[in-house]
Amino acid sequence: MKFFIDTANLAQIKEAQDLGVLDGVTTNPSLMAKEGISGDTNVIAHYKAICDIVEGDVSAEVISTDFKGMVREGEALAELDEKIVVKIPMVKDGVKALKYFSDKGIKTNCTLIFSAGQALLAAKAGATYVSPFIGRLDDISTDGLGLIENIRVIYDNYGFETEILAASVRHPMHIIECAQIGADVMTGPLSAIEALLKHPLTDIGLAKFLADHAKANS
Ligand code: E4P
């Protein structure tokens, strides 16, 4: 399973990249705003800075909700760097834009997926990635991981090549269960990725090894 980090924070992206397990980055307009990035020039410079840090795909979201606007924005974003994946919301014109970019060989990530039907539509339109938001479904007492399972079955039934990008991941158990289900990618915060390495018995065991070594060498 590929690990993407879900942030526009350059320091966190660098930290995840330095860990050696990062396969890509996802951003969205809220994450860009959180970093204080605004205005076309700054937004473009920020995407370029992200692409300079990571080796994998970088999702950059369009703001337009009409077909023409999505195409204009998406083509400009795709020209910035070959790592850029055009992120498109699941709306009617978005489906048309997915097909347009797919036909042109430009990678896409269909975002704001909350149902298996939406994921099926995005795959038929040729999306490279589909992003079901599992955390936001859990937030409203709906089974986010269950949606990943359903999409996995549908895509495997028909051999769709669209990759399931489990998004809105909140904690390490989300990551582990996504891996068990067979999500192709997960995107989450650095804290969830780093939480995977923690176990109290590891800390206790290491402290004992070091103490025994120090005693033997004193
Ligand atoms: C997906 O690509 C989104 O950026 C993201 O995962 C949303 O996560 P949130 O629900 O934590 O905002």
GROMACS .gro file of C-alpha atoms in nm, residues 74-214:
model
  141
   74GLY     CA    1  -0.628   2.130  -1.444
   75GLU     CA    2  -0.423   2.179  -1.760
   76ALA     CA    3  -0.231   2.466  -1.598
   77LEU     CA    4  -0.166   2.255  -1.286
   78ALA     CA    5  -0.055   1.953  -1.488
   79GLU     CA    6   0.198   2.169  -1.671
   80LEU     CA    7   0.374   2.261  -1.346
   81ASP     CA    8   0.535   1.922  -1.293
   82GLU     CA    9   0.486   1.565  -1.411
   83LYS     CA   10   0.417   1.466  -1.047
   84ILE     CA   11   0.099   1.674  -1.040
   85VAL     CA   12  -0.229   1.481  -1.026
   86VAL     CA   13  -0.534   1.697  -1.098
   87LYS     CA   14  -0.780   1.660  -0.810
   88ILE     CA   15  -1.141   1.692  -0.918
   89PRO     CA   16  -1.456   1.689  -0.703
   90MET     CA   17  -1.730   1.430  -0.763
   91VAL     CA   18  -1.983   1.652  -0.937
   92LYS     CA   19  -2.143   1.609  -1.281
   93ASP     CA   20  -1.895   1.835  -1.463
   94GLY     CA   21  -1.619   1.669  -1.262
   95VAL     CA   22  -1.705   1.332  -1.417
   96LYS     CA   23  -1.681   1.491  -1.763
   97ALA     CA   24  -1.347   1.646  -1.668
   98LEU     CA   25  -1.215   1.309  -1.545
   99LYS     CA   26  -1.293   1.159  -1.886
  100TYR     CA   27  -1.134   1.458  -2.064
  101PHE     CA   28  -0.810   1.432  -1.864
  102SER     CA   29  -0.805   1.053  -1.888
  103ASP     CA   30  -0.826   1.076  -2.269
  104LYS     CA   31  -0.535   1.322  -2.263
  105GLY     CA   32  -0.321   1.098  -2.040
  106ILE     CA   33  -0.329   1.345  -1.747
  107LYS     CA   34  -0.353   1.182  -1.404
  108THR     CA   35  -0.657   1.259  -1.188
  109ASN     CA   36  -0.777   1.207  -0.832
  110CYS     CA   37  -1.154   1.214  -0.789
  111THR     CA   38  -1.219   1.359  -0.446
  112LEU     CA   39  -1.512   1.381  -0.203
  113ILE     CA   40  -1.621   1.021  -0.261
  114PHE     CA   41  -1.875   0.899  -0.006
  115SER     CA   42  -2.051   0.611  -0.187
  116ALA     CA   43  -1.968   0.305  -0.395
  117GLY     CA   44  -2.180   0.445  -0.680
  118GLN     CA   45  -1.965   0.758  -0.696
  119ALA     CA   46  -1.651   0.542  -0.700
  120LEU     CA   47  -1.792   0.329  -0.983
  121LEU     CA   48  -1.870   0.641  -1.186
  122ALA     CA   49  -1.522   0.786  -1.131
  123ALA     CA   50  -1.360   0.459  -1.241
  124LYS     CA   51  -1.574   0.443  -1.555
  125ALA     CA   52  -1.466   0.800  -1.636
  126GLY     CA   53  -1.104   0.686  -1.613
  127ALA     CA   54  -0.990   0.843  -1.284
  128THR     CA   55  -0.635   0.748  -1.183
  129TYR     CA   56  -0.726   0.763  -0.814
  130VAL     CA   57  -1.056   0.771  -0.629
  131SER     CA   58  -1.062   0.923  -0.280
  132PRO     CA   59  -1.325   0.787  -0.038
  133PHE     CA   60  -1.319   0.996   0.284
  134ILE     CA   61  -1.331   0.732   0.557
  135GLY     CA   62  -1.280   0.960   0.858
  136ARG     CA   63  -1.564   1.193   0.761
  137LEU     CA   64  -1.797   0.892   0.718
  138ASP     CA   65  -1.695   0.760   1.061
  139ASP     CA   66  -1.769   1.110   1.198
  140ILE     CA   67  -2.136   1.068   1.103
  141SER     CA   68  -2.161   0.711   1.236
  142THR     CA   69  -2.123   0.551   0.893
  143ASP     CA   70  -1.874   0.272   0.820
  144GLY     CA   71  -1.588   0.438   0.628
  145LEU     CA   72  -1.381   0.120   0.604
  146GLY     CA   73  -1.691  -0.067   0.483
  147LEU     CA   74  -1.698   0.169   0.186
  148ILE     CA   75  -1.336   0.084   0.103
  149GLU     CA   76  -1.432  -0.288   0.112
  150ASN     CA   77  -1.727  -0.232  -0.121
  151ILE     CA   78  -1.521  -0.035  -0.372
  152ARG     CA   79  -1.246  -0.301  -0.362
  153VAL     CA   80  -1.500  -0.571  -0.456
  154ILE     CA   81  -1.649  -0.363  -0.739
  155TYR     CA   82  -1.311  -0.267  -0.888
  156ASP     CA   83  -1.184  -0.626  -0.866
  157ASN     CA   84  -1.504  -0.763  -1.025
  158TYR     CA   85  -1.436  -0.565  -1.341
  159GLY     CA   86  -1.061  -0.510  -1.334
  160PHE     CA   87  -1.082  -0.131  -1.303
  161GLU     CA   88  -0.731   0.016  -1.287
  162THR     CA   89  -0.841   0.318  -1.080
  163GLU     CA   90  -0.650   0.309  -0.751
  164ILE     CA   91  -0.844   0.327  -0.426
  165LEU     CA   92  -0.691   0.613  -0.227
  166ALA     CA   93  -0.832   0.590   0.125
  167ALA     CA   94  -0.856   0.954   0.237
  168SER     CA   95  -0.952   1.134   0.555
  169VAL     CA   96  -0.747   0.879   0.748
  170ARG     CA   97  -0.729   0.984   1.111
  171HIS     CA   98  -0.529   0.724   1.309
  172PRO     CA   99  -0.301   0.419   1.276
  173MET     CA  100  -0.586   0.164   1.293
  174HIS     CA  101  -0.737   0.323   0.982
  175ILE     CA  102  -0.405   0.263   0.804
  176ILE     CA  103  -0.376  -0.099   0.920
  177GLU     CA  104  -0.735  -0.183   0.828
  178CYS     CA  105  -0.701  -0.014   0.487
  179ALA     CA  106  -0.397  -0.235   0.425
  180GLN     CA  107  -0.594  -0.547   0.531
  181ILE     CA  108  -0.882  -0.458   0.299
  182GLY     CA  109  -0.648  -0.391   0.009
  183ALA     CA  110  -0.669  -0.015  -0.045
  184ASP     CA  111  -0.402   0.080  -0.299
  185VAL     CA  112  -0.308   0.403  -0.121
  186MET     CA  113  -0.384   0.577   0.205
  187THR     CA  114  -0.345   0.946   0.275
  188GLY     CA  115  -0.326   1.074   0.629
  189PRO     CA  116  -0.148   1.308   0.868
  190LEU     CA  117   0.215   1.259   0.972
  191SER     CA  118   0.092   1.177   1.325
  192ALA     CA  119  -0.097   0.867   1.199
  193ILE     CA  120   0.205   0.747   1.000
  194GLU     CA  121   0.442   0.797   1.295
  195ALA     CA  122   0.198   0.627   1.533
  196LEU     CA  123   0.257   0.303   1.340
  197LEU     CA  124   0.608   0.274   1.478
  198LYS     CA  125   0.506   0.300   1.844
  199HIS     CA  126   0.471   0.005   2.084
  200PRO     CA  127   0.536   0.019   2.461
  201LEU     CA  128   0.708  -0.322   2.458
  202THR     CA  129   0.953  -0.189   2.196
  203ASP     CA  130   1.043   0.102   2.428
  204ILE     CA  131   1.070  -0.125   2.734
  205GLY     CA  132   1.273  -0.382   2.541
  206LEU     CA  133   1.514  -0.123   2.403
  207ALA     CA  134   1.566   0.037   2.744
  208LYS     CA  135   1.650  -0.309   2.889
  209PHE     CA  136   1.892  -0.393   2.605
  210LEU     CA  137   2.075  -0.062   2.655
  211ALA     CA  138   2.082  -0.100   3.034
  212ASP     CA  139   2.221  -0.455   3.011
  213HIS     CA  140   2.482  -0.342   2.759
  214ALA     CA  141   2.587  -0.050   2.983
   0.00000   0.00000   0.00000
